[in-house]
mmCIF file of C-alpha atoms in Angstrom:
data_model
loop_
_atom_site.group_PDB
_atom_site.id
_atom_site.type_symbol
_atom_site.label_atom_id
_atom_site.label_comp_id
_atom_site.label_asym_id
_atom_site.label_seq_id
_atom_site.Cartn_x
_atom_site.Cartn_y
_atom_site.Cartn_z
ATOM 1 C CA MET A 1 34.549 -14.165 -64.619
ATOM 2 C CA THR A 2 30.822 -13.772 -65.367
ATOM 3 C CA ALA A 3 28.582 -16.572 -64.107
ATOM 4 C CA PRO A 4 26.519 -18.380 -66.764
ATOM 5 C CA THR A 5 23.105 -16.893 -67.442
ATOM 6 C CA ALA A 6 21.301 -20.003 -66.186
ATOM 7 C CA VAL A 7 23.213 -19.839 -62.898
ATOM 8 C CA LEU A 8 22.306 -16.180 -62.410
ATOM 9 C CA ALA A 9 18.655 -16.910 -63.157
ATOM 10 C CA ALA A 10 18.627 -19.793 -60.672
ATOM 11 C CA GLU A 11 20.179 -17.542 -58.036
ATOM 12 C CA LEU A 12 17.452 -14.968 -58.595
ATOM 13 C CA ASP A 13 14.783 -17.679 -58.478
ATOM 14 C CA ALA A 14 16.013 -18.830 -55.074
ATOM 15 C CA GLN A 15 15.802 -15.313 -53.677
ATOM 16 C CA LEU A 16 12.303 -14.838 -55.083
ATOM 17 C CA GLN A 17 11.114 -18.056 -53.465
ATOM 18 C CA GLY A 18 12.170 -16.654 -50.111
ATOM 19 C CA SER A 19 9.882 -13.634 -50.611
ATOM 20 C CA VAL A 20 6.663 -15.432 -51.559
ATOM 21 C CA VAL A 21 3.587 -14.179 -49.691
ATOM 22 C CA PRO A 22 1.004 -16.974 -49.179
ATOM 23 C CA GLY A 23 -2.246 -16.291 -51.033
ATOM 24 C CA ARG A 24 -0.885 -13.367 -53.038
ATOM 25 C CA ALA A 25 -0.382 -15.265 -56.307
ATOM 26 C CA GLU A 26 -4.062 -15.995 -56.871
ATOM 27 C CA GLN A 27 -5.181 -12.485 -55.947
ATOM 28 C CA GLU A 28 -2.596 -10.782 -58.133
ATOM 29 C CA LYS A 29 -3.258 -13.060 -61.091
ATOM 30 C CA ALA A 30 -6.974 -12.217 -60.912
ATOM 31 C CA TYR A 31 -6.348 -8.483 -60.460
ATOM 32 C CA LEU A 32 -4.000 -8.289 -63.458
ATOM 33 C CA LYS A 33 -6.150 -10.677 -65.535
ATOM 34 C CA SER A 34 -2.884 -12.455 -66.214
ATOM 35 C CA SER A 35 -2.339 -15.669 -68.136
ATOM 36 C CA LEU A 36 1.126 -16.057 -66.591
ATOM 37 C CA ARG A 37 2.034 -18.168 -63.597
ATOM 38 C CA HIS A 38 2.346 -16.082 -60.440
ATOM 39 C CA LEU A 39 4.541 -16.911 -57.457
ATOM 40 C CA GLY A 40 3.139 -14.279 -55.122
ATOM 41 C CA VAL A 41 6.167 -12.018 -54.593
ATOM 42 C CA PRO A 42 5.460 -8.304 -53.951
ATOM 43 C CA VAL A 43 7.232 -5.663 -56.026
ATOM 44 C CA PRO A 44 9.621 -4.648 -53.187
ATOM 45 C CA GLY A 45 10.718 -8.270 -52.905
ATOM 46 C CA MET A 46 11.399 -8.490 -56.631
ATOM 47 C CA ARG A 47 13.334 -5.241 -56.658
ATOM 48 C CA ALA A 48 15.374 -6.388 -53.660
ATOM 49 C CA ALA A 49 16.188 -9.653 -55.428
ATOM 50 C CA VAL A 50 17.457 -7.777 -58.498
ATOM 51 C CA ARG A 51 19.497 -5.340 -56.394
ATOM 52 C CA GLY A 52 21.025 -8.219 -54.444
ATOM 53 C CA LEU A 53 21.995 -10.068 -57.615
ATOM 54 C CA LEU A 54 23.656 -6.990 -59.068
ATOM 55 C CA ARG A 55 25.561 -6.329 -55.844
ATOM 56 C CA ARG A 56 26.887 -9.878 -55.823
ATOM 57 C CA HIS A 57 27.841 -9.721 -59.505
ATOM 58 C CA PRO A 58 29.327 -6.297 -60.251
ATOM 59 C CA GLU A 59 31.155 -7.845 -63.195
ATOM 60 C CA LEU A 60 28.001 -8.109 -65.309
ATOM 61 C CA ASP A 61 28.514 -6.212 -68.543
ATOM 62 C CA ARG A 62 25.913 -5.156 -71.100
ATOM 63 C CA ALA A 63 25.943 -8.491 -72.919
ATOM 64 C CA ALA A 64 25.504 -10.450 -69.681
ATOM 65 C CA VAL A 65 22.688 -8.195 -68.484
ATOM 66 C CA LEU A 66 20.802 -8.478 -71.759
ATOM 67 C CA ALA A 67 21.276 -12.244 -71.846
ATOM 68 C CA LEU A 68 19.800 -12.487 -68.347
ATOM 69 C CA VAL A 69 16.922 -10.214 -69.331
ATOM 70 C CA GLU A 70 16.137 -12.494 -72.265
ATOM 71 C CA GLU A 71 16.376 -15.612 -70.078
ATOM 72 C CA LEU A 72 14.003 -14.185 -67.480
ATOM 73 C CA TRP A 73 11.571 -12.779 -70.032
ATOM 74 C CA ALA A 74 11.295 -16.106 -71.851
ATOM 75 C CA ARG A 75 9.696 -17.665 -68.775
ATOM 76 C CA PRO A 76 5.882 -17.454 -68.542
ATOM 77 C CA VAL A 77 6.163 -16.364 -64.905
ATOM 78 C CA HIS A 78 5.025 -12.927 -63.762
ATOM 79 C CA GLU A 79 7.874 -12.392 -61.322
ATOM 80 C CA SER A 80 10.551 -13.511 -63.784
ATOM 81 C CA ARG A 81 9.282 -11.058 -66.380
ATOM 82 C CA SER A 82 8.991 -8.314 -63.778
ATOM 83 C CA CYS A 83 12.601 -8.891 -62.737
ATOM 84 C CA ALA A 84 13.644 -8.643 -66.389
ATOM 85 C CA GLY A 85 12.095 -5.185 -66.428
ATOM 86 C CA PHE A 86 13.653 -4.182 -63.109
ATOM 87 C CA LEU A 87 17.026 -5.371 -64.372
ATOM 88 C CA LEU A 88 16.690 -3.131 -67.427
ATOM 89 C CA GLU A 89 15.713 -0.251 -65.142
ATOM 90 C CA ALA A 90 18.699 -0.809 -62.862
ATOM 91 C CA ARG A 91 21.139 -0.910 -65.783
ATOM 92 C CA GLU A 92 19.425 1.515 -68.164
ATOM 93 C CA ARG A 93 22.708 3.408 -68.637
ATOM 94 C CA MET A 94 24.044 0.361 -70.488
ATOM 95 C CA LEU A 95 21.291 0.473 -73.099
ATOM 96 C CA VAL A 96 21.804 1.835 -76.611
ATOM 97 C CA PRO A 97 19.248 2.621 -79.343
ATOM 98 C CA ALA A 98 19.722 -0.817 -80.921
ATOM 99 C CA ASP A 99 18.232 -2.318 -77.755
ATOM 100 C CA LEU A 100 14.855 -0.800 -78.615
ATOM 101 C CA ALA A 101 14.302 -3.854 -80.804
ATOM 102 C CA LEU A 102 14.444 -6.031 -77.679
ATOM 103 C CA LEU A 103 12.144 -3.673 -75.791
ATOM 104 C CA GLU A 104 9.655 -3.716 -78.657
ATOM 105 C CA ARG A 105 9.625 -7.498 -78.698
ATOM 106 C CA MET A 106 9.018 -7.531 -74.961
ATOM 107 C CA LEU A 107 6.116 -5.113 -75.367
ATOM 108 C CA GLU A 108 4.656 -7.342 -78.080
ATOM 109 C CA GLN A 109 4.727 -10.239 -75.637
ATOM 110 C CA CYS A 110 3.468 -8.334 -72.606
ATOM 111 C CA ASP A 111 0.610 -9.909 -70.724
ATOM 112 C CA THR A 112 -0.170 -6.935 -68.494
ATOM 113 C CA TRP A 113 0.229 -3.197 -68.043
ATOM 114 C CA ALA A 114 2.436 -3.912 -65.022
ATOM 115 C CA HIS A 115 5.305 -4.938 -67.302
ATOM 116 C CA VAL A 116 4.698 -2.214 -69.891
ATOM 117 C CA ASP A 117 4.887 0.399 -67.150
ATOM 118 C CA VAL A 118 8.437 -0.645 -66.309
ATOM 119 C CA ILE A 119 9.778 -1.354 -69.804
ATOM 120 C CA ALA A 120 8.532 1.862 -71.427
ATOM 121 C CA PRO A 121 9.286 4.654 -68.925
ATOM 122 C CA LYS A 122 12.201 2.980 -67.133
ATOM 123 C CA ALA A 123 14.130 1.585 -70.107
ATOM 124 C CA ALA A 124 12.903 3.264 -73.309
ATOM 125 C CA GLY A 125 12.355 6.593 -71.519
ATOM 126 C CA PRO A 126 15.986 7.131 -70.451
ATOM 127 C CA LEU A 127 17.101 6.167 -73.959
ATOM 128 C CA LEU A 128 14.952 8.968 -75.348
ATOM 129 C CA LEU A 129 16.661 11.457 -73.049
ATOM 130 C CA ARG A 130 20.135 10.335 -74.111
ATOM 131 C CA TYR A 131 19.292 9.778 -77.778
ATOM 132 C CA PRO A 132 16.466 12.135 -78.845
ATOM 133 C CA GLY A 133 16.376 10.497 -82.264
ATOM 134 C CA THR A 134 14.747 7.448 -80.680
ATOM 135 C CA ALA A 135 11.513 9.469 -80.630
ATOM 136 C CA GLU A 136 10.961 8.053 -84.112
ATOM 137 C CA VAL A 137 10.826 4.544 -82.669
ATOM 138 C CA LEU A 138 8.379 5.563 -79.936
ATOM 139 C CA LEU A 139 6.213 7.210 -82.593
ATOM 140 C CA ARG A 140 6.214 3.981 -84.581
ATOM 141 C CA TRP A 141 5.235 2.009 -81.481
ATOM 142 C CA SER A 142 2.348 4.395 -80.876
ATOM 143 C CA ARG A 143 1.028 3.797 -84.391
ATOM 144 C CA ARG A 144 0.823 0.052 -83.926
ATOM 145 C CA GLU A 145 -2.576 -1.375 -83.054
ATOM 146 C CA GLU A 146 -1.334 -3.770 -80.362
ATOM 147 C CA LEU A 147 -2.483 -2.327 -77.045
ATOM 148 C CA TRP A 148 0.692 -2.753 -75.014
ATOM 149 C CA VAL A 149 3.032 -1.639 -77.794
ATOM 150 C CA ARG A 150 0.959 1.508 -78.295
ATOM 151 C CA ARG A 151 0.878 2.211 -74.556
ATOM 152 C CA GLY A 152 4.647 1.718 -74.512
ATOM 153 C CA GLY A 153 5.099 4.336 -77.216
ATOM 154 C CA VAL A 154 3.165 6.831 -75.123
ATOM 155 C CA LEU A 155 4.801 6.057 -71.777
ATOM 156 C CA GLY A 156 8.295 6.101 -73.224
ATOM 157 C CA HIS A 157 7.949 9.898 -73.077
ATOM 158 C CA LEU A 158 7.261 10.041 -69.337
ATOM 159 C CA PRO A 159 10.806 10.925 -68.169
ATOM 160 C CA ALA A 160 11.063 13.708 -70.761
ATOM 161 C CA LEU A 161 7.669 15.184 -69.864
ATOM 162 C CA ARG A 162 8.378 14.843 -66.141
ATOM 163 C CA SER A 163 11.464 17.037 -66.407
ATOM 164 C CA PRO A 164 10.809 20.814 -66.330
ATOM 165 C CA GLU A 165 13.990 21.359 -68.346
ATOM 166 C CA ARG A 166 13.345 18.682 -70.966
ATOM 167 C CA PHE A 167 9.615 19.278 -71.375
ATOM 168 C CA PRO A 168 9.952 22.147 -73.901
ATOM 169 C CA LEU A 169 12.293 20.046 -76.018
ATOM 170 C CA PHE A 170 9.995 17.020 -76.231
ATOM 171 C CA PHE A 171 6.399 18.235 -75.846
ATOM 172 C CA GLY A 172 5.998 19.095 -79.514
ATOM 173 C CA GLU A 173 6.958 15.575 -80.561
ATOM 174 C CA PHE A 174 4.788 14.062 -77.857
ATOM 175 C CA GLY A 175 1.833 16.172 -78.966
ATOM 176 C CA ALA A 176 2.211 14.927 -82.535
ATOM 177 C CA LEU A 177 2.364 11.354 -81.229
ATOM 178 C CA ALA A 178 -0.622 11.780 -78.920
ATOM 179 C CA ASP A 179 -2.997 13.739 -81.171
ATOM 180 C CA PRO A 180 -4.296 10.852 -83.335
ATOM 181 C CA LEU A 181 -4.515 8.591 -80.272
ATOM 182 C CA LEU A 182 -7.084 10.786 -78.518
ATOM 183 C CA THR A 183 -9.925 8.866 -80.128
ATOM 184 C CA ASP A 184 -8.544 5.418 -79.249
ATOM 185 C CA PRO A 185 -11.389 3.935 -77.154
ATOM 186 C CA ARG A 186 -9.201 1.686 -75.013
ATOM 187 C CA PHE A 187 -8.856 2.461 -71.305
ATOM 188 C CA PHE A 188 -5.116 1.763 -71.101
ATOM 189 C CA VAL A 189 -4.329 4.093 -73.999
ATOM 190 C CA ARG A 190 -6.506 6.902 -72.650
ATOM 191 C CA LYS A 191 -5.044 6.496 -69.176
ATOM 192 C CA ALA A 192 -1.480 6.571 -70.543
ATOM 193 C CA LEU A 193 -2.177 9.795 -72.445
ATOM 194 C CA GLY A 194 -3.640 11.426 -69.345
ATOM 195 C CA TRP A 195 -0.788 10.257 -67.141
ATOM 196 C CA SER A 196 1.821 11.635 -69.541
ATOM 197 C CA LEU A 197 0.075 14.990 -69.901
ATOM 198 C CA ARG A 198 -0.341 15.189 -66.121
ATOM 199 C CA GLU A 199 3.420 14.939 -65.647
ATOM 200 C CA GLY A 200 3.915 17.928 -67.934
ATOM 201 C CA ALA A 201 1.079 19.879 -66.337
ATOM 202 C CA LYS A 202 2.876 19.761 -62.983
ATOM 203 C CA HIS A 203 5.367 22.365 -64.217
ATOM 204 C CA HIS A 204 4.019 23.594 -67.591
ATOM 205 C CA PRO A 205 0.250 23.774 -66.977
ATOM 206 C CA GLU A 206 -0.417 26.504 -69.530
ATOM 207 C CA GLU A 207 1.166 24.583 -72.389
ATOM 208 C CA VAL A 208 -0.697 21.386 -71.544
ATOM 209 C CA CYS A 209 -4.018 23.187 -71.080
ATOM 210 C CA ASP A 210 -3.631 25.078 -74.359
ATOM 211 C CA TRP A 211 -2.899 21.792 -76.148
ATOM 212 C CA LEU A 212 -5.971 20.164 -74.632
ATOM 213 C CA ALA A 213 -8.240 23.166 -75.186
ATOM 214 C CA GLY A 214 -7.796 22.935 -78.936
ATOM 215 C CA ARG A 215 -8.775 19.263 -78.924
ATOM 216 C CA LEU A 216 -11.625 19.036 -76.424
ATOM 217 C CA PRO A 217 -14.127 17.424 -78.820
ATOM 218 C CA ARG A 218 -11.755 14.487 -79.270
ATOM 219 C CA VAL A 219 -10.360 14.125 -75.737
ATOM 220 C CA SER A 220 -11.932 11.441 -73.559
ATOM 221 C CA GLY A 221 -13.091 12.369 -70.084
ATOM 222 C CA LEU A 222 -10.603 9.885 -68.627
ATOM 223 C CA THR A 223 -7.634 11.483 -70.396
ATOM 224 C CA LEU A 224 -8.772 14.990 -69.536
ATOM 225 C CA ARG A 225 -9.432 14.320 -65.853
ATOM 226 C CA GLU A 226 -6.088 12.587 -65.460
ATOM 227 C CA ALA A 227 -4.178 15.326 -67.286
ATOM 228 C CA LEU A 228 -5.745 18.140 -65.271
ATOM 229 C CA LYS A 229 -5.109 16.761 -61.782
ATOM 230 C CA PRO A 230 -2.219 19.182 -61.045
ATOM 231 C CA VAL A 231 -3.983 22.170 -62.647
ATOM 232 C CA PRO A 232 -5.764 24.875 -60.565
ATOM 233 C CA GLN A 233 -9.436 24.141 -59.987
ATOM 234 C CA GLU A 234 -10.744 27.117 -61.922
ATOM 235 C CA VAL A 235 -8.874 25.955 -65.025
ATOM 236 C CA ARG A 236 -10.092 22.387 -64.590
ATOM 237 C CA LEU A 237 -13.700 23.550 -64.350
ATOM 238 C CA ARG A 238 -13.303 25.581 -67.542
ATOM 239 C CA LEU A 239 -12.043 22.603 -69.524
ATOM 240 C CA LEU A 240 -14.046 19.760 -67.983
ATOM 241 C CA PRO A 241 -17.703 20.616 -68.847
ATOM 242 C CA GLY A 242 -19.110 17.981 -71.151
ATOM 243 C CA HIS A 243 -16.489 15.420 -70.088
ATOM 244 C CA GLY A 244 -18.307 13.628 -67.311
#
């Protein structure tokens, strides 16, 4: 029998309290510029708490997992929201395309990149690999003006671009998504574009460099430098002039 959602959340809370590091909450809150309450639990402690909960409750089905995610996300506490993301990551195989509506709502309510960077690549990303048609949803996210939703649309492609086998299947769609975002002036959008391109450049450097070369007047220096990190130095030097 599945334990009630509130009981599961309380169990997780108790484990988190045992992993609090004195003084961390204030430092992390300032670093993330967060409006949430912070307990001061490091990421390994949060991940361990989620793993422990799932080990103790192997009976949790998709409905129970999603109910717990919603319960944790509703709390204005950094660690609770982080655990919601880690729970989605741990049970990403349970997710179906309809769950993108939940992920989008979470992105809308995100307070920090730290939560986006779990929700998008770790939950939406695997969905894209299993259901390529969900690229349309990621494209829609990328066209929204809200910073964290747009970043989520970009980073949802990370698993596909990271895979040498999947890259050729998804790079065209990612390029169409990314092209109009190149002139977005916001740091977290530019960084996300560079990070995504960098993953592809690790195994398909020519394709990524050719894509960038045709867009140099519109590519920010931040995006370009990030994208070219795995590329041979002579190629980087050819593409980087004028992008200080």
